[in-house]
Structure formats: structure tokens, C-alpha cells
Amino acid sequence: MTTAAAAPAPAPAPGFRLVDRFEQGLDAPICLTWELTYACNLACAHCLSSSGRRDPGELTTAECEAVVDELQAMQVFYVNIGGGEPTIRRDFWHLVDYATAHQVGVKFSTNGSRITPTVAARLAASDYVDVQISLDGADAGVNDALRGEGTFATALTAMDRLAGAGFEGFKLSVVVTRDNAGQLDELLALADRYRAQLRLTRLRPSGRGADVWDHLHPTADQQRALHRWLVEHGERVLTGDSFFHLGAYGESLPGLNLCGAGRVVCLIDPVGDVYACPFAIHDRFRAGNVRHPGGFTSVWRDSPLFTDLRRPDGGGACTSCGHYDACRGGCMAAKFFTGLPLDGPDPECVLGHGAAALGARDPGGEVPRPTGDHSAPGPVAVRLVPRSRPVTDRACAEHPLAGADLAPA
């Protein structure tokens, strides 16, 4: 018996753009950020999640496995795992193995403090795990002022170990600030030295970053120089679509160049809350929780917040600007946490509309604050403890590393 051949897929309509399809949302995120824990041995001044103390209500191992099962069923390609310092979780490597065994790739961000030679060899041997080493300056003076004394040396040691194990192509992740915007060539050279790839991201007023954004976000001149530098270096540098607001300079950067919040990306936090964007941790952008009936799948596909974000956007005041199609009005989180309306200009609008809007704010008006501050009460020193003497969970509310397994891997 013969069967009819499958009908060919219809051709896209004239003028169809993939970005328009993405703006309507997908059945599953292309990728998502998953913060496994708020526990961290650092206290970076710009931490997007104000990490430090572990939350006693963070998802259990079994609950994390259930989320991975959903991601596999939804055919999510990979997850960006962060924190906090994710390697502090005692089940971190188990969850990495569980995800890759279920066809969900893993890219995790780390300060490098627990990248031992053994860990580096393990990472180099895997085809499904990538790693990003966080570094925010081409020298110790610039980096350590933001991330803490000794963190530059720690990151370079981790990179030495990864390179020594034969891991090529790991990422050097840099948040662009006023202090390091002039070091882009040096940072690229540093990545090249380790056969790594430079990844630049935008400083947002999220988490503790809300307290430093005013004096650390790049100046207008630095923004223009950054755009030109990114255009010149093209595919050699990753940006994660952080800088689509710079498209108004006249040349779009590689990538989707749109706000993917709730459309193609989202965030799962340590206690299972799902937010539209990793940089928008606020009740206004919380869509649900993976512990609720229907799990993550239901949140992604049915939450009123995500449904609303996927509706055609009128663009507000920015639609009258001839550059709107290039910058799409900018970053939702940057606007929200600087007290600007979501349908207004990005605070770093390259035409100056954002600066004008910031100057016109009511001096007595209240600027939204990120939800939850998990900062440690003071400097935290990581002490490697034997596995036979784990830190108990009773101090979860006070100690940033309570319940963490800090024995050498």
C-alpha cells in the first residue's frame, strides 16, 4: 500500500522575519537560566540576584530532577545554570549528569573557586557541558574592586586548569562597566590566550547592581565605542543579546536583537519561582512556581504574565522614533529598576531619550527594588570541610553556605 507524501511546509509569507515569530513566544524556551542556589562565597557589587545566603526552601534534588524531566519533554536545548555559586550545592554534579543524560545541555557560570584539576579534566571530557568563568576586569585592580580581593587570581587559576586539561572554547564572562569598558582588547587577548571565548553582558540595575548602576554603567561615549568594537569583532564575541539597545547607532549586532523575556527565555530561581527574565527578579515579573500543579510547563505556556508579554507590543513613546525597529525600546529590566515606564525609552538610549527621562523623574518618587536580598551579613571565607562533617541546615537563615558541601571535588 502506498502512502501520500507529507505536504511540504508552507513558505513564509512575504516580509516574514524570524524575530517576529520569537516575539510571539515559543512552545518552549530556547534556553533558560536556572539559579540553583543563592549561596555564594563572594559578594560581587553588581550581583543580579543579591546572592550570599542559601535559601532553606531551595528545590530538592528530586524536584530539580523533575524540572529536568520537563525540560527534556519540552525539548529545551540547554540551561544556563547560575546562582550564587552553583558548584556549592552538594548535588551540583549529580544534577549536571542528570541533565546531560536527559538530553539537556548545561552551561554553568562560576567564579572558578572550585575548579580543581580533577573538575577541569571532567569538564574537558564532556561534550554537553560548557563553563563560564566570571571575570570583570583585565587586571586585578579593576576586577577585584568589583568582585573582591583575590578573585582575579582565582579566576586565572581556574582558566589555567581548564586550558591545561585541554578544554578549548570555555567562556570568559565579563559584565561591561565604566571601569572595564576601555579594556575590551585586553580582555579579548586574555580569552585568546586560553583558547576561550569572550562573552560580554550588559550591566543592569538588578539585585545589588541597583545600588551601583548609576556610577558604574558605561558613559554615552563608552557605549558608542562599545558598539563599534562589537561590530568590528562580530562573531568572535558573544553578547547574549545584551546590547540590542545599541542597534540605534545604525548597525545591528549579531543575534536576535530583541527582549526575549517570557518569549524565548526566562529564569527559574532557587525556590522554583519563574521570572520572565534573569534581570527582572521582582513580583511584577513572577509568572508562577515549578512546584505548583502543571510544573514549569504550565507556567511557560499558560501564565497570564507570559501571555501578556507575547502580545503585540505597541512600543509606546518609542514607536515615534525612527530607530525603534533596531532597538525595540530597549531592556525591560533596565527601565523598570530605574523607575522608567516599560513603554518608555531605555535608560541608556543612545539618542539620549533615556537620560532625559531619568532627569525628569520625580525626585521623591519610589524606584522599584529587586525582590529578595540574600546578601551575607559580612565577608564570607570559604573553608573546605571534610565530607564527614557537613555544615548543618539549621543556620540557613544566617550562614551563606549552610548545608553546602564544600569538600574538594
Short mmCIF file of C-alpha atoms in Angstrom, two decimals:
data_model
loop_
_atom_site.label_atom_id
_atom_site.label_comp_id
_atom_site.label_asym_id
_atom_site.label_seq_id
_atom_site.Cartn_x
_atom_site.Cartn_y
_atom_site.Cartn_z
CA MET A 1 0.00 0.00 0.00
CA THR A 2 1.33 3.42 -0.86
CA THR A 3 1.02 6.44 1.34
CA ALA A 4 0.84 10.04 0.36
CA ALA A 5 3.99 12.03 0.84
CA ALA A 6 3.94 14.58 3.60
CA ALA A 7 2.95 18.00 2.37
CA PRO A 8 5.84 20.45 2.26
CA ALA A 9 5.88 23.14 4.89
CA PRO A 10 4.27 26.35 3.66
CA ALA A 11 6.67 29.04 2.56
CA PRO A 12 6.98 32.02 4.90
CA ALA A 13 4.79 34.93 3.96
CA PRO A 14 6.48 37.85 2.19
CA GLY A 15 8.19 40.09 4.70
CA PHE A 16 8.25 37.34 7.37
CA ARG A 17 11.00 37.81 9.97
CA LEU A 18 12.09 35.17 12.43
CA VAL A 19 12.32 37.83 15.12
CA ASP A 20 8.58 38.47 14.70
CA ARG A 21 7.89 34.79 15.41
CA PHE A 22 10.05 34.89 18.51
CA GLU A 23 8.24 37.96 19.80
CA GLN A 24 5.03 35.90 19.82
CA GLY A 25 6.64 33.32 22.11
CA LEU A 26 7.57 29.69 21.55
CA ASP A 27 6.13 26.46 22.95
CA ALA A 28 9.33 26.08 24.93
CA PRO A 29 12.17 28.47 25.74
CA ILE A 30 15.23 28.26 23.54
CA CYS A 31 17.23 28.25 26.74
CA LEU A 32 16.61 29.32 30.29
CA THR A 33 18.61 30.49 33.26
CA TRP A 34 18.36 28.36 36.38
CA GLU A 35 19.81 29.67 39.61
CA LEU A 36 20.32 26.57 41.72
CA THR A 37 21.27 28.34 44.94
CA TYR A 38 21.73 31.79 46.43
CA ALA A 39 24.71 30.54 48.46
CA CYS A 40 27.93 32.22 47.39
CA ASN A 41 31.42 32.67 48.76
CA LEU A 42 31.69 36.11 47.14
CA ALA A 43 29.74 39.34 47.42
CA CYS A 44 30.11 40.95 43.99
CA ALA A 45 28.89 44.53 43.98
CA HIS A 46 26.71 44.02 40.88
CA CYS A 47 25.29 40.55 41.66
CA LEU A 48 21.97 40.30 39.80
CA SER A 49 20.41 38.09 42.49
CA SER A 50 21.97 39.68 45.60
CA SER A 51 23.41 36.26 46.43
CA GLY A 52 25.22 35.21 49.58
CA ARG A 53 22.97 33.20 51.89
CA ARG A 54 21.42 29.89 50.92
CA ASP A 55 17.60 29.87 50.99
CA PRO A 56 16.35 27.00 53.18
CA GLY A 57 13.43 26.49 50.77
CA GLU A 58 15.52 25.81 47.68
CA LEU A 59 14.40 22.99 45.40
CA THR A 60 15.40 19.50 46.49
CA THR A 61 17.37 17.13 44.29
CA ALA A 62 14.19 15.26 43.34
CA GLU A 63 12.41 18.49 42.48
CA CYS A 64 15.32 19.58 40.30
CA GLU A 65 15.25 16.22 38.52
CA ALA A 66 11.53 16.70 37.86
CA VAL A 67 12.24 20.08 36.27
CA VAL A 68 14.90 18.48 34.04
CA ASP A 69 12.37 15.84 33.00
CA GLU A 70 10.02 18.62 31.91
CA LEU A 71 12.76 20.42 30.01
CA GLN A 72 13.58 17.20 28.18
CA ALA A 73 9.94 16.69 27.25
CA MET A 74 9.73 20.29 26.04
CA GLN A 75 12.94 19.79 24.03
CA VAL A 76 14.75 22.67 25.68
CA PHE A 77 18.21 22.68 24.17
CA TYR A 78 20.20 23.77 27.21
CA VAL A 79 20.10 25.56 30.54
CA ASN A 80 22.33 28.33 31.87
CA ILE A 81 22.98 27.34 35.47
CA GLY A 82 24.00 30.05 37.88
CA GLY A 83 23.46 31.33 41.38
CA GLY A 84 25.02 32.20 43.74
CA GLU A 85 27.92 29.91 43.13
CA PRO A 86 26.19 26.78 41.77
CA THR A 87 29.07 24.38 42.45
CA ILE A 88 28.49 24.88 46.17
CA ARG A 89 25.34 22.74 46.01
CA ARG A 90 26.27 19.25 47.18
CA ASP A 91 24.19 17.70 44.38
CA PHE A 92 25.53 20.00 41.65
CA TRP A 93 27.47 17.40 39.70
CA HIS A 94 24.67 14.88 40.06
CA LEU A 95 22.24 17.40 38.54
CA VAL A 96 24.67 18.18 35.71
CA ASP A 97 24.96 14.47 34.94
CA TYR A 98 21.19 14.02 35.22
CA ALA A 99 20.54 16.87 32.78
CA THR A 100 23.02 15.71 30.15
CA ALA A 101 21.76 12.13 30.45
CA HIS A 102 18.31 13.52 29.62
CA GLN A 103 19.49 15.42 26.54
CA VAL A 104 19.53 18.82 28.23
CA GLY A 105 22.87 20.54 27.75
CA VAL A 106 24.38 22.56 30.59
CA LYS A 107 26.29 25.82 30.62
CA PHE A 108 27.15 26.97 34.11
CA SER A 109 28.67 30.17 35.44
CA THR A 110 31.22 30.05 38.23
CA ASN A 111 33.73 32.29 39.97
CA GLY A 112 36.24 29.48 39.49
CA SER A 113 36.99 28.89 43.15
CA ARG A 114 36.07 25.19 42.92
CA ILE A 115 37.57 24.36 39.53
CA THR A 116 40.15 21.87 40.72
CA PRO A 117 42.38 19.96 38.27
CA THR A 118 40.02 16.99 38.67
CA VAL A 119 36.98 19.10 37.89
CA ALA A 120 38.76 20.67 34.90
CA ALA A 121 39.55 17.22 33.49
CA ARG A 122 35.93 16.16 33.99
CA LEU A 123 34.66 19.22 32.13
CA ALA A 124 37.13 18.79 29.29
CA ALA A 125 35.91 15.23 28.78
CA SER A 126 32.26 16.22 28.33
CA ASP A 127 30.67 17.27 25.04
CA TYR A 128 27.50 18.51 26.73
CA VAL A 129 28.78 20.80 29.48
CA ASP A 130 30.16 24.28 28.99
CA VAL A 131 31.52 26.63 31.64
CA GLN A 132 31.71 30.39 32.03
CA ILE A 133 34.35 31.89 34.27
CA SER A 134 33.22 35.25 35.62
CA LEU A 135 35.83 38.00 35.43
CA ASP A 136 35.15 41.73 35.33
CA GLY A 137 38.49 43.27 34.53
CA ALA A 138 41.68 42.62 32.58
CA ASP A 139 43.73 43.14 35.74
CA ALA A 140 43.33 42.57 39.45
CA GLY A 141 42.82 46.23 40.23
CA VAL A 142 39.68 46.60 38.10
CA ASN A 143 38.29 43.12 38.68
CA ASP A 144 38.85 42.84 42.42
CA ALA A 145 37.29 46.24 43.11
CA LEU A 146 34.00 44.76 41.91
CA ARG A 147 34.29 41.08 42.80
CA GLY A 148 36.53 41.02 45.87
CA GLU A 149 40.21 40.76 46.73
CA GLY A 150 41.95 37.77 45.16
CA THR A 151 39.16 36.94 42.70
CA PHE A 152 41.25 37.83 39.63
CA ALA A 153 43.93 35.34 40.64
CA THR A 154 41.28 32.72 41.44
CA ALA A 155 39.67 33.08 38.01
CA LEU A 156 43.01 32.85 36.22
CA THR A 157 43.90 29.72 38.19
CA ALA A 158 40.62 28.13 37.09
CA MET A 159 41.34 29.10 33.49
CA ASP A 160 44.85 27.68 33.73
CA ARG A 161 43.37 24.39 34.92
CA LEU A 162 40.72 24.27 32.19
CA ALA A 163 43.28 25.04 29.50
CA GLY A 164 45.72 22.55 31.00
CA ALA A 165 43.05 19.86 30.80
CA GLY A 166 42.52 20.59 27.11
CA PHE A 167 39.19 22.38 27.45
CA GLU A 168 39.01 24.75 24.49
CA GLY A 169 36.19 27.20 23.95
CA PHE A 170 35.08 27.74 27.52
CA LYS A 171 33.71 31.22 28.12
CA LEU A 172 35.23 34.23 29.84
CA SER A 173 32.17 36.14 31.03
CA VAL A 174 32.50 39.89 31.58
CA VAL A 175 29.91 42.44 32.69
CA VAL A 176 30.78 45.68 30.90
CA THR A 177 31.17 48.59 33.32
CA ARG A 178 32.51 52.11 33.23
CA ASP A 179 35.76 50.78 34.70
CA ASN A 180 36.44 47.95 32.23
CA ALA A 181 34.89 49.35 29.03
CA GLY A 182 38.35 50.53 27.99
CA GLN A 183 39.85 47.04 28.45
CA LEU A 184 37.97 45.16 25.72
CA ASP A 185 41.07 44.48 23.63
CA GLU A 186 42.94 43.21 26.68
CA LEU A 187 40.01 41.01 27.69
CA LEU A 188 39.76 39.52 24.21
CA ALA A 189 43.51 38.86 24.23
CA LEU A 190 43.13 37.15 27.61
CA ALA A 191 40.42 34.89 26.24
CA ASP A 192 42.52 34.12 23.16
CA ARG A 193 45.45 33.23 25.38
CA TYR A 194 43.39 30.44 26.93
CA ARG A 195 41.66 29.47 23.66
CA ALA A 196 38.46 30.58 25.33
CA GLN A 197 35.65 32.78 24.01
CA LEU A 198 34.89 36.22 25.36
CA ARG A 199 31.29 36.83 26.43
CA LEU A 200 30.20 40.37 27.23
CA THR A 201 26.99 41.20 29.06
CA ARG A 202 25.30 44.45 29.97
CA LEU A 203 25.30 45.87 33.48
CA ARG A 204 21.69 46.06 34.66
CA PRO A 205 20.31 47.73 37.79
CA SER A 206 19.24 44.30 39.12
CA GLY A 207 19.98 42.82 42.53
CA ARG A 208 22.93 44.60 44.14
CA GLY A 209 23.54 46.11 40.72
CA ALA A 210 20.73 48.54 41.51
CA ASP A 211 23.00 50.18 44.08
CA VAL A 212 25.98 50.64 41.76
CA TRP A 213 24.37 51.17 38.36
CA ASP A 214 24.36 54.97 38.50
CA HIS A 215 28.14 55.23 38.76
CA LEU A 216 29.18 52.02 37.01
CA HIS A 217 27.12 51.83 33.82
CA PRO A 218 29.14 52.91 30.76
CA THR A 219 29.05 56.55 29.68
CA ALA A 220 27.49 57.60 26.38
CA ASP A 221 30.94 57.81 24.77
CA GLN A 222 31.80 54.35 26.06
CA GLN A 223 28.51 52.96 24.71
CA ARG A 224 29.33 54.25 21.23
CA ALA A 225 32.85 52.83 21.41
CA LEU A 226 31.45 49.51 22.67
CA HIS A 227 29.04 49.31 19.74
CA ARG A 228 31.79 49.95 17.22
CA TRP A 229 34.04 47.40 18.91
CA LEU A 230 31.30 44.74 18.87
CA VAL A 231 30.56 45.40 15.20
CA GLU A 232 34.24 45.03 14.35
CA HIS A 233 34.70 41.80 16.29
CA GLY A 234 31.41 40.23 15.20
CA GLU A 235 31.15 36.51 15.80
CA ARG A 236 34.33 36.32 17.87
CA VAL A 237 32.50 37.75 20.86
CA LEU A 238 29.26 36.52 22.43
CA THR A 239 26.78 39.01 23.86
CA GLY A 240 23.64 37.00 24.65
CA ASP A 241 21.64 39.82 23.02
CA SER A 242 22.59 42.08 25.92
CA PHE A 243 23.26 45.13 23.77
CA PHE A 244 20.40 45.25 21.28
CA HIS A 245 19.64 48.77 22.52
CA LEU A 246 22.83 49.87 20.75
CA GLY A 247 21.31 49.00 17.38
CA ALA A 248 20.02 52.57 17.16
CA TYR A 249 23.55 53.60 16.23
CA GLY A 250 22.67 52.27 12.79
CA GLU A 251 24.15 48.76 12.62
CA SER A 252 22.56 45.80 14.39
CA LEU A 253 24.72 43.36 16.31
CA PRO A 254 24.69 39.59 15.72
CA GLY A 255 21.80 37.85 17.48
CA LEU A 256 18.05 38.17 17.86
CA ASN A 257 18.20 41.80 18.93
CA LEU A 258 15.02 41.81 20.96
CA CYS A 259 13.90 41.42 24.55
CA GLY A 260 13.21 37.70 24.85
CA ALA A 261 11.67 37.89 28.34
CA GLY A 262 8.85 35.38 28.57
CA ARG A 263 9.10 34.79 24.84
CA VAL A 264 12.24 32.73 24.31
CA VAL A 265 13.94 32.93 27.74
CA CYS A 266 13.07 33.02 31.43
CA LEU A 267 14.53 32.32 34.87
CA ILE A 268 13.93 29.63 37.49
CA ASP A 269 15.19 30.75 40.89
CA PRO A 270 16.45 28.50 43.72
CA VAL A 271 12.99 28.10 45.30
CA GLY A 272 11.27 27.36 41.99
CA ASP A 273 9.80 30.77 41.21
CA VAL A 274 9.75 31.51 37.48
CA TYR A 275 10.52 35.04 36.31
CA ALA A 276 10.27 36.46 32.82
CA CYS A 277 13.91 37.50 32.81
CA PRO A 278 17.04 36.78 34.88
CA PHE A 279 17.43 40.53 35.38
CA ALA A 280 13.82 41.17 36.41
CA ILE A 281 13.60 39.47 39.79
CA HIS A 282 10.55 41.28 41.13
CA ASP A 283 6.98 40.27 41.94
CA ARG A 284 5.85 42.25 38.88
CA PHE A 285 7.59 39.71 36.63
CA ARG A 286 6.99 36.48 38.55
CA ALA A 287 4.93 34.10 36.43
CA GLY A 288 4.48 31.13 38.80
CA ASN A 289 6.35 28.35 40.54
CA VAL A 290 7.51 24.95 39.30
CA ARG A 291 6.12 23.34 42.47
CA HIS A 292 2.57 24.27 41.51
CA PRO A 293 0.32 21.88 39.55
CA GLY A 294 1.44 21.63 35.96
CA GLY A 295 5.03 22.47 36.86
CA PHE A 296 7.27 24.57 34.69
CA THR A 297 5.44 23.56 31.51
CA SER A 298 2.21 25.12 32.71
CA VAL A 299 3.97 28.30 33.81
CA TRP A 300 5.68 28.74 30.46
CA ARG A 301 2.64 28.01 28.31
CA ASP A 302 -0.27 29.29 30.39
CA SER A 303 0.82 32.03 32.78
CA PRO A 304 -1.07 35.31 32.29
CA LEU A 305 2.20 37.25 32.55
CA PHE A 306 3.88 35.39 29.71
CA THR A 307 0.71 35.55 27.63
CA ASP A 308 0.68 39.30 28.10
CA LEU A 309 4.38 39.66 27.20
CA ARG A 310 3.79 37.76 23.96
CA ARG A 311 1.05 40.06 22.72
CA PRO A 312 1.99 42.55 20.01
CA ASP A 313 3.77 45.45 21.65
CA GLY A 314 2.65 48.91 20.67
CA GLY A 315 6.06 50.22 21.65
CA GLY A 316 4.73 53.24 23.49
CA ALA A 317 6.58 56.51 23.10
CA CYS A 318 9.48 54.86 21.29
CA THR A 319 7.45 53.96 18.19
CA SER A 320 7.70 57.56 17.03
CA CYS A 321 11.48 57.16 16.85
CA GLY A 322 12.96 56.14 13.53
CA HIS A 323 15.29 53.69 15.30
CA TYR A 324 12.57 51.68 17.06
CA ASP A 325 12.88 48.67 14.75
CA ALA A 326 16.57 48.49 15.62
CA CYS A 327 16.47 48.79 19.41
CA ARG A 328 12.85 47.69 20.13
CA GLY A 329 12.64 50.13 23.01
CA GLY A 330 15.48 48.54 24.96
CA CYS A 331 15.66 46.44 28.11
CA MET A 332 12.56 45.88 30.24
CA ALA A 333 14.54 45.29 33.43
CA ALA A 334 16.77 48.32 32.95
CA LYS A 335 13.72 50.53 32.56
CA PHE A 336 11.81 49.04 35.48
CA PHE A 337 14.61 49.23 38.05
CA THR A 338 15.49 52.80 37.15
CA GLY A 339 11.88 53.89 37.64
CA LEU A 340 11.11 54.44 33.95
CA PRO A 341 7.86 53.28 32.32
CA LEU A 342 8.05 49.99 30.42
CA ASP A 343 6.70 51.70 27.29
CA GLY A 344 9.31 54.44 27.52
CA PRO A 345 12.94 54.66 26.39
CA ASP A 346 15.79 52.54 27.69
CA PRO A 347 17.78 54.45 30.34
CA GLU A 348 20.84 54.04 28.10
CA CYS A 349 19.04 55.07 24.89
CA VAL A 350 21.82 56.07 22.53
CA LEU A 351 19.86 59.13 21.38
CA GLY A 352 19.72 60.49 24.91
CA HIS A 353 16.00 59.98 25.46
CA GLY A 354 16.67 57.72 28.44
CA ALA A 355 18.94 60.24 30.14
CA ALA A 356 16.28 62.88 29.66
CA ALA A 357 13.63 60.58 31.13
CA LEU A 358 15.85 59.84 34.13
CA GLY A 359 16.33 63.54 34.69
CA ALA A 360 12.59 64.14 34.55
CA ARG A 361 11.73 61.59 37.27
CA ASP A 362 10.02 62.80 40.40
CA PRO A 363 12.84 63.24 42.94
CA GLY A 364 10.54 61.95 45.65
CA GLY A 365 9.22 59.08 43.56
CA GLU A 366 9.84 55.49 44.59
CA VAL A 367 12.06 53.37 42.34
CA PRO A 368 11.23 49.63 42.42
CA ARG A 369 13.66 47.45 44.32
CA PRO A 370 14.56 43.89 43.31
CA THR A 371 12.74 41.18 45.26
CA GLY A 372 14.79 39.45 47.94
CA ASP A 373 18.23 40.32 49.27
CA HIS A 374 20.29 37.23 50.10
CA SER A 375 23.48 39.12 50.78
CA ALA A 376 25.67 37.79 53.55
CA PRO A 377 25.95 40.00 56.65
CA GLY A 378 29.69 40.37 56.11
CA PRO A 379 32.68 38.97 54.20
CA VAL A 380 32.47 35.20 53.75
CA ALA A 381 35.52 32.97 53.63
CA VAL A 382 35.13 29.56 52.05
CA ARG A 383 36.51 26.86 54.31
CA LEU A 384 36.87 23.41 52.81
CA VAL A 385 35.38 20.94 55.26
CA PRO A 386 35.59 17.13 55.27
CA ARG A 387 32.59 15.27 53.90
CA SER A 388 32.21 13.60 57.27
CA ARG A 389 31.50 16.99 58.87
CA PRO A 390 28.89 18.70 56.67
CA VAL A 391 27.56 22.11 57.67
CA THR A 392 24.08 21.61 59.09
CA ASP A 393 20.99 23.24 57.58
CA ARG A 394 19.81 24.81 60.85
CA ALA A 395 21.74 28.00 60.18
CA CYS A 396 20.27 28.50 56.70
CA ALA A 397 18.88 31.92 57.54
CA GLU A 398 22.20 33.19 58.90
CA HIS A 399 25.10 31.47 57.19
CA PRO A 400 25.51 31.85 53.43
CA LEU A 401 26.92 28.37 52.96
CA ALA A 402 24.72 26.41 55.35
CA GLY A 403 24.01 22.96 54.02
CA ALA A 404 26.63 23.27 51.31
CA ASP A 405 29.15 20.58 50.55
CA LEU A 406 32.48 22.38 50.34
CA ALA A 407 34.78 19.38 50.32
CA PRO A 408 37.24 19.36 47.44
CA ALA A 409 35.86 17.67 44.34
#
